């Protein structure tokens, strides 16, 4: 089983460089309206790393605050100033109780979620982050299909929709997994269990196939769909039930072209009496 590791950093660590060893990276843009000083350098490197094939995708996160619109606008503005959202970029909403009001904050968090989803054009490109308590306490009413990175140092929280697990803050909770990586040293580390970096990217709507389809016009996508449907019909027959003109198999079902070729080969190889 493939597991993908990746770091989660901010200005508390050094800016990323080519010594970074993994194919996914997560880094902060802002905490409310506070702008992370390392964001521009990290974003520039991440965009270049995706283009060179070093990264499969990257996550840019913001720490949610009750002034959610100002927080979201700061996140969006920082990314626009850095060249706009890269096609392999994912936004993560960091939901934590530290410094925030207690109780249900679903309304403000969901408003932030939908604002970003509308901006990026795909709900899959917006993921959440929280530990078990904050996830259920601050965000009990969540969008359908939400993908989540669950925080649980020393224990996997297995949150609904979880696609990765932040397993350590670099302080000894890894249980044998890395507590950090170059060039950051000890830091927050995540594991996408059972997923390759490409799987993780696809789950967040920024995989190679999604990129290919988004590059096509609507007319080109319709044409591709029609041609795929025609090929499927030729291979499987009308309604996927084979072609009557090719005869029937041992179970009485119409043969497909593949079945018919196999029957011909069998007949040719069968000894003549």
mmCIF file of C-alpha atoms in Angstrom:
data_model
loop_
_atom_site.group_PDB
_atom_site.id
_atom_site.type_symbol
_atom_site.label_atom_id
_atom_site.label_comp_id
_atom_site.label_asym_id
_atom_site.label_seq_id
_atom_site.Cartn_x
_atom_site.Cartn_y
_atom_site.Cartn_z
ATOM 1 C CA UNK A 1 0.000 0.000 0.000
ATOM 2 C CA UNK A 2 1.312 3.449 -0.943
ATOM 3 C CA UNK A 3 1.360 6.192 1.696
ATOM 4 C CA UNK A 4 2.273 9.784 0.827
ATOM 5 C CA UNK A 5 3.983 12.008 3.385
ATOM 6 C CA UNK A 6 4.091 15.792 3.269
ATOM 7 C CA UNK A 7 5.035 18.747 5.449
ATOM 8 C CA UNK A 8 2.772 21.545 6.673
ATOM 9 C CA UNK A 9 4.686 24.790 7.229
ATOM 10 C CA UNK A 10 4.481 28.530 7.805
ATOM 11 C CA UNK A 11 6.906 31.329 8.624
ATOM 12 C CA UNK A 12 7.886 29.400 11.758
ATOM 13 C CA UNK A 13 9.992 27.289 9.371
ATOM 14 C CA UNK A 14 12.457 28.250 6.659
ATOM 15 C CA UNK A 15 11.130 28.845 3.132
ATOM 16 C CA UNK A 16 11.009 25.699 1.030
ATOM 17 C CA UNK A 17 13.842 24.826 -1.352
ATOM 18 C CA UNK A 18 14.887 21.958 -3.608
ATOM 19 C CA UNK A 19 15.978 19.836 -0.643
ATOM 20 C CA UNK A 20 12.300 19.167 0.120
ATOM 21 C CA UNK A 21 11.862 15.398 -0.474
ATOM 22 C CA UNK A 22 8.116 14.843 -0.948
ATOM 23 C CA UNK A 23 5.629 15.283 -3.823
ATOM 24 C CA UNK A 24 2.974 17.200 -1.860
ATOM 25 C CA UNK A 25 3.525 20.371 0.188
ATOM 26 C CA UNK A 26 1.187 22.343 2.453
ATOM 27 C CA UNK A 27 1.959 25.920 3.518
ATOM 28 C CA UNK A 28 0.121 28.886 5.025
ATOM 29 C CA UNK A 29 -0.984 32.044 3.309
ATOM 30 C CA UNK A 30 -2.658 33.890 6.184
ATOM 31 C CA UNK A 31 -4.065 33.801 9.695
ATOM 32 C CA UNK A 32 -7.106 36.038 9.470
ATOM 33 C CA UNK A 33 -5.699 39.186 7.889
ATOM 34 C CA UNK A 34 -2.132 38.447 9.008
ATOM 35 C CA UNK A 35 -0.066 37.592 5.920
ATOM 36 C CA UNK A 36 2.539 34.875 6.280
ATOM 37 C CA UNK A 37 5.949 36.367 5.375
ATOM 38 C CA UNK A 38 7.091 33.118 3.697
ATOM 39 C CA UNK A 39 4.032 32.720 1.491
ATOM 40 C CA UNK A 40 5.377 34.413 -1.659
ATOM 41 C CA UNK A 41 8.610 32.391 -1.667
ATOM 42 C CA UNK A 42 6.805 29.135 -0.904
ATOM 43 C CA UNK A 43 4.166 29.754 -3.573
ATOM 44 C CA UNK A 44 6.710 30.613 -6.255
ATOM 45 C CA UNK A 45 8.705 27.463 -5.482
ATOM 46 C CA UNK A 46 5.569 25.268 -5.411
ATOM 47 C CA UNK A 47 4.422 26.487 -8.820
ATOM 48 C CA UNK A 48 7.849 25.786 -10.317
ATOM 49 C CA UNK A 49 7.997 22.395 -8.596
ATOM 50 C CA UNK A 50 4.660 21.344 -10.079
ATOM 51 C CA UNK A 51 5.759 22.395 -13.559
ATOM 52 C CA UNK A 52 9.009 20.438 -13.249
ATOM 53 C CA UNK A 53 7.253 17.340 -11.907
ATOM 54 C CA UNK A 54 8.819 17.590 -8.439
ATOM 55 C CA UNK A 55 5.340 18.106 -6.874
ATOM 56 C CA UNK A 56 2.068 16.444 -7.834
ATOM 57 C CA UNK A 57 0.097 19.249 -6.147
ATOM 58 C CA UNK A 58 0.281 21.671 -3.239
ATOM 59 C CA UNK A 59 -2.020 22.940 -0.498
ATOM 60 C CA UNK A 60 -2.298 26.580 0.554
ATOM 61 C CA UNK A 61 -4.129 27.033 3.844
ATOM 62 C CA UNK A 62 -5.527 29.875 5.873
ATOM 63 C CA UNK A 63 -6.367 29.920 9.587
ATOM 64 C CA UNK A 64 -10.082 30.631 9.829
ATOM 65 C CA UNK A 65 -11.214 33.607 11.897
ATOM 66 C CA UNK A 66 -14.735 34.964 12.621
ATOM 67 C CA UNK A 67 -14.068 37.862 10.227
ATOM 68 C CA UNK A 68 -14.312 35.140 7.590
ATOM 69 C CA UNK A 69 -14.817 37.452 4.606
ATOM 70 C CA UNK A 70 -11.714 39.512 5.407
ATOM 71 C CA UNK A 71 -9.828 36.250 5.960
ATOM 72 C CA UNK A 72 -10.946 34.802 2.630
ATOM 73 C CA UNK A 73 -10.267 38.052 0.770
ATOM 74 C CA UNK A 74 -6.738 38.116 2.208
ATOM 75 C CA UNK A 75 -6.140 34.533 1.053
ATOM 76 C CA UNK A 76 -7.468 35.223 -2.424
ATOM 77 C CA UNK A 77 -5.633 38.511 -2.794
ATOM 78 C CA UNK A 78 -2.302 36.987 -1.799
ATOM 79 C CA UNK A 79 -2.698 34.217 -4.365
ATOM 80 C CA UNK A 80 -3.845 36.586 -7.098
ATOM 81 C CA UNK A 81 -0.836 38.813 -6.434
ATOM 82 C CA UNK A 82 1.405 35.746 -6.757
ATOM 83 C CA UNK A 83 0.045 34.949 -10.224
ATOM 84 C CA UNK A 84 -3.377 33.470 -9.461
ATOM 85 C CA UNK A 85 -4.442 30.005 -8.340
ATOM 86 C CA UNK A 86 -2.247 27.394 -9.978
ATOM 87 C CA UNK A 87 -4.173 24.558 -11.618
ATOM 88 C CA UNK A 88 -2.622 22.099 -9.116
ATOM 89 C CA UNK A 89 -3.335 24.263 -6.041
ATOM 90 C CA UNK A 90 -5.728 23.185 -3.278
ATOM 91 C CA UNK A 91 -7.057 25.561 -0.602
ATOM 92 C CA UNK A 92 -7.352 24.294 2.966
ATOM 93 C CA UNK A 93 -9.461 25.924 5.695
ATOM 94 C CA UNK A 94 -7.619 25.522 8.993
ATOM 95 C CA UNK A 95 -10.321 25.244 11.684
ATOM 96 C CA UNK A 96 -8.914 25.518 15.201
ATOM 97 C CA UNK A 97 -10.323 26.744 18.469
ATOM 98 C CA UNK A 98 -7.133 28.599 19.436
ATOM 99 C CA UNK A 99 -7.992 32.295 19.644
ATOM 100 C CA UNK A 100 -11.482 31.748 18.223
ATOM 101 C CA UNK A 101 -14.888 31.912 19.949
ATOM 102 C CA UNK A 102 -16.226 28.676 21.358
ATOM 103 C CA UNK A 103 -19.230 26.802 20.024
ATOM 104 C CA UNK A 104 -20.680 26.182 16.596
ATOM 105 C CA UNK A 105 -19.017 28.328 13.917
ATOM 106 C CA UNK A 106 -20.480 26.384 10.972
ATOM 107 C CA UNK A 107 -22.154 29.370 9.343
ATOM 108 C CA UNK A 108 -18.970 31.419 9.008
ATOM 109 C CA UNK A 109 -16.803 28.453 8.080
ATOM 110 C CA UNK A 110 -19.279 27.313 5.415
ATOM 111 C CA UNK A 111 -19.489 30.814 3.975
ATOM 112 C CA UNK A 112 -15.715 30.807 3.656
ATOM 113 C CA UNK A 113 -15.851 27.343 2.068
ATOM 114 C CA UNK A 114 -18.395 28.314 -0.592
ATOM 115 C CA UNK A 115 -16.620 31.580 -1.372
ATOM 116 C CA UNK A 116 -13.402 29.686 -2.115
ATOM 117 C CA UNK A 117 -15.230 26.893 -3.975
ATOM 118 C CA UNK A 118 -16.903 29.445 -6.255
ATOM 119 C CA UNK A 119 -13.536 31.114 -6.850
ATOM 120 C CA UNK A 120 -11.752 27.873 -7.735
ATOM 121 C CA UNK A 121 -14.740 26.404 -9.573
ATOM 122 C CA UNK A 122 -14.613 22.977 -7.889
ATOM 123 C CA UNK A 123 -15.624 21.998 -4.347
ATOM 124 C CA UNK A 124 -13.018 19.223 -4.390
ATOM 125 C CA UNK A 125 -10.294 21.866 -4.391
ATOM 126 C CA UNK A 126 -11.380 23.114 -0.947
ATOM 127 C CA UNK A 127 -10.492 20.862 1.983
ATOM 128 C CA UNK A 128 -10.809 21.290 5.718
ATOM 129 C CA UNK A 129 -8.372 20.766 8.572
ATOM 130 C CA UNK A 130 -9.260 20.132 12.213
ATOM 131 C CA UNK A 131 -8.735 17.871 15.174
ATOM 132 C CA UNK A 132 -11.605 15.697 16.394
ATOM 133 C CA UNK A 133 -12.883 18.167 18.989
ATOM 134 C CA UNK A 134 -12.794 21.263 16.773
ATOM 135 C CA UNK A 135 -14.211 19.374 13.797
ATOM 136 C CA UNK A 136 -17.322 18.329 15.667
ATOM 137 C CA UNK A 137 -17.526 21.333 18.004
ATOM 138 C CA UNK A 138 -16.792 24.244 15.675
ATOM 139 C CA UNK A 139 -17.976 22.724 12.383
ATOM 140 C CA UNK A 140 -20.843 20.298 13.097
ATOM 141 C CA UNK A 141 -22.805 21.388 10.006
ATOM 142 C CA UNK A 142 -20.505 20.756 7.036
ATOM 143 C CA UNK A 143 -20.839 20.710 3.228
ATOM 144 C CA UNK A 144 -21.614 17.345 1.665
ATOM 145 C CA UNK A 145 -18.543 15.596 0.296
ATOM 146 C CA UNK A 146 -16.104 17.692 2.323
ATOM 147 C CA UNK A 147 -12.557 16.312 2.249
ATOM 148 C CA UNK A 148 -10.587 16.679 5.446
ATOM 149 C CA UNK A 149 -7.046 16.488 6.789
ATOM 150 C CA UNK A 150 -7.546 15.278 10.344
ATOM 151 C CA UNK A 151 -5.138 16.298 13.101
ATOM 152 C CA UNK A 152 -4.377 13.694 15.751
ATOM 153 C CA UNK A 153 -0.867 13.453 17.172
ATOM 154 C CA UNK A 154 -0.212 9.847 18.078
ATOM 155 C CA UNK A 155 -3.733 8.783 17.116
ATOM 156 C CA UNK A 156 -5.560 8.840 13.781
ATOM 157 C CA UNK A 157 -8.863 10.738 14.264
ATOM 158 C CA UNK A 158 -10.466 9.081 11.199
ATOM 159 C CA UNK A 159 -12.768 12.054 10.593
ATOM 160 C CA UNK A 160 -15.599 11.788 8.041
ATOM 161 C CA UNK A 161 -14.181 12.578 4.602
ATOM 162 C CA UNK A 162 -10.592 12.313 5.828
ATOM 163 C CA UNK A 163 -8.004 11.988 3.053
ATOM 164 C CA UNK A 164 -4.881 12.607 5.143
ATOM 165 C CA UNK A 165 -3.799 12.618 8.773
ATOM 166 C CA UNK A 166 -1.511 15.149 10.453
ATOM 167 C CA UNK A 167 0.241 12.694 12.725
ATOM 168 C CA UNK A 168 2.839 14.909 14.435
ATOM 169 C CA UNK A 169 3.802 18.477 15.211
ATOM 170 C CA UNK A 170 7.446 17.412 15.153
ATOM 171 C CA UNK A 171 7.556 16.723 18.869
ATOM 172 C CA UNK A 172 7.808 12.945 18.951
ATOM 173 C CA UNK A 173 4.398 11.637 17.938
ATOM 174 C CA UNK A 174 5.436 10.012 14.656
ATOM 175 C CA UNK A 175 5.703 6.467 15.961
ATOM 176 C CA UNK A 176 8.578 5.801 13.585
ATOM 177 C CA UNK A 177 7.405 8.134 10.826
ATOM 178 C CA UNK A 178 9.464 11.293 10.152
ATOM 179 C CA UNK A 179 9.071 14.156 12.633
ATOM 180 C CA UNK A 180 10.058 16.646 9.953
ATOM 181 C CA UNK A 181 12.093 16.981 6.784
ATOM 182 C CA UNK A 182 14.516 19.279 4.941
ATOM 183 C CA UNK A 183 14.737 22.210 4.780
ATOM 184 C CA UNK A 184 12.362 22.757 7.719
ATOM 185 C CA UNK A 185 13.655 20.473 10.443
ATOM 186 C CA UNK A 186 10.991 19.266 12.879
ATOM 187 C CA UNK A 187 7.531 20.409 11.768
ATOM 188 C CA UNK A 188 3.927 19.340 11.263
ATOM 189 C CA UNK A 189 3.853 16.218 9.099
ATOM 190 C CA UNK A 190 0.972 14.533 7.307
ATOM 191 C CA UNK A 191 0.314 11.100 5.832
ATOM 192 C CA UNK A 192 -2.185 10.354 3.051
ATOM 193 C CA UNK A 193 -2.548 6.660 3.817
ATOM 194 C CA UNK A 194 -3.092 4.354 0.880
ATOM 195 C CA UNK A 195 -2.726 7.194 -1.627
ATOM 196 C CA UNK A 196 0.051 8.104 -4.013
ATOM 197 C CA UNK A 197 0.684 11.833 -4.518
ATOM 198 C CA UNK A 198 -1.192 11.515 -7.817
ATOM 199 C CA UNK A 199 -4.120 9.822 -6.027
ATOM 200 C CA UNK A 200 -4.220 12.654 -3.498
ATOM 201 C CA UNK A 201 -4.174 15.257 -6.273
ATOM 202 C CA UNK A 202 -7.002 13.494 -8.121
ATOM 203 C CA UNK A 203 -9.086 13.248 -4.934
ATOM 204 C CA UNK A 204 -8.787 17.017 -4.622
ATOM 205 C CA UNK A 205 -9.725 17.672 -8.248
ATOM 206 C CA UNK A 206 -6.271 18.688 -9.447
ATOM 207 C CA UNK A 207 -5.023 15.446 -10.988
ATOM 208 C CA UNK A 208 -3.689 14.950 -14.495
ATOM 209 C CA UNK A 209 -7.039 13.757 -15.879
ATOM 210 C CA UNK A 210 -8.870 16.769 -14.403
ATOM 211 C CA UNK A 211 -6.208 19.044 -15.867
ATOM 212 C CA UNK A 212 -6.604 17.448 -19.296
ATOM 213 C CA UNK A 213 -10.386 17.802 -19.264
ATOM 214 C CA UNK A 214 -10.268 21.402 -18.049
ATOM 215 C CA UNK A 215 -7.992 22.263 -20.979
ATOM 216 C CA UNK A 216 -10.700 21.191 -23.436
ATOM 217 C CA UNK A 217 -13.509 23.438 -24.575
ATOM 218 C CA UNK A 218 -17.087 22.316 -23.896
ATOM 219 C CA UNK A 219 -17.430 21.327 -27.564
ATOM 220 C CA UNK A 220 -14.221 19.269 -27.364
ATOM 221 C CA UNK A 221 -15.413 17.572 -24.169
ATOM 222 C CA UNK A 222 -18.749 16.686 -25.824
ATOM 223 C CA UNK A 223 -16.923 15.303 -28.864
ATOM 224 C CA UNK A 224 -14.627 13.210 -26.652
ATOM 225 C CA UNK A 225 -17.633 11.870 -24.736
ATOM 226 C CA UNK A 226 -19.470 10.968 -27.957
ATOM 227 C CA UNK A 227 -16.436 9.162 -29.383
ATOM 228 C CA UNK A 228 -15.924 7.283 -26.114
ATOM 229 C CA UNK A 229 -19.579 6.247 -26.145
ATOM 230 C CA UNK A 230 -19.258 5.010 -29.756
ATOM 231 C CA UNK A 231 -16.206 2.913 -28.863
ATOM 232 C CA UNK A 232 -17.999 1.471 -25.829
ATOM 233 C CA UNK A 233 -20.986 0.483 -27.980
ATOM 234 C CA UNK A 234 -18.744 -1.180 -30.559
ATOM 235 C CA UNK A 235 -17.006 -3.187 -27.846
ATOM 236 C CA UNK A 236 -19.999 -4.055 -25.697
ATOM 237 C CA UNK A 237 -22.934 -3.888 -28.094
ATOM 238 C CA UNK A 238 -26.236 -2.013 -27.645
ATOM 239 C CA UNK A 239 -26.917 -1.511 -23.933
ATOM 240 C CA UNK A 240 -23.775 -3.503 -23.170
ATOM 241 C CA UNK A 241 -25.439 -6.816 -24.014
ATOM 242 C CA UNK A 242 -23.343 -7.942 -26.956
ATOM 243 C CA UNK A 243 -24.184 -8.214 -30.658
ATOM 244 C CA UNK A 244 -26.801 -10.766 -31.802
ATOM 245 C CA UNK A 245 -25.113 -11.158 -35.217
ATOM 246 C CA UNK A 246 -22.006 -12.551 -33.511
ATOM 247 C CA UNK A 247 -23.837 -15.541 -32.077
ATOM 248 C CA UNK A 248 -24.274 -16.611 -28.497
ATOM 249 C CA UNK A 249 -21.853 -17.832 -25.864
ATOM 250 C CA UNK A 250 -22.200 -20.981 -23.736
ATOM 251 C CA UNK A 251 -24.555 -19.130 -21.385
ATOM 252 C CA UNK A 252 -26.855 -17.985 -24.168
ATOM 253 C CA UNK A 253 -25.747 -14.331 -24.098
ATOM 254 C CA UNK A 254 -24.903 -12.358 -27.228
ATOM 255 C CA UNK A 255 -21.193 -12.271 -27.949
ATOM 256 C CA UNK A 256 -19.075 -9.139 -27.892
ATOM 257 C CA UNK A 257 -16.384 -8.697 -30.579
ATOM 258 C CA UNK A 258 -13.802 -9.986 -28.102
ATOM 259 C CA UNK A 259 -15.950 -13.045 -27.334
ATOM 260 C CA UNK A 260 -16.449 -13.670 -31.053
ATOM 261 C CA UNK A 261 -12.699 -13.488 -31.783
ATOM 262 C CA UNK A 262 -12.050 -15.923 -28.954
ATOM 263 C CA UNK A 263 -14.655 -18.302 -30.393
ATOM 264 C CA UNK A 264 -13.047 -18.075 -33.844
ATOM 265 C CA UNK A 265 -9.591 -18.771 -32.409
ATOM 266 C CA UNK A 266 -10.965 -21.724 -30.462
ATOM 267 C CA UNK A 267 -12.588 -23.120 -33.588
ATOM 268 C CA UNK A 268 -9.368 -22.759 -35.610
ATOM 269 C CA UNK A 269 -7.288 -24.477 -32.940
ATOM 270 C CA UNK A 270 -9.779 -27.309 -32.355
ATOM 271 C CA UNK A 271 -8.551 -30.548 -34.003
ATOM 272 C CA UNK A 272 -10.515 -31.527 -37.098
ATOM 273 C CA UNK A 273 -12.264 -34.902 -36.971
#
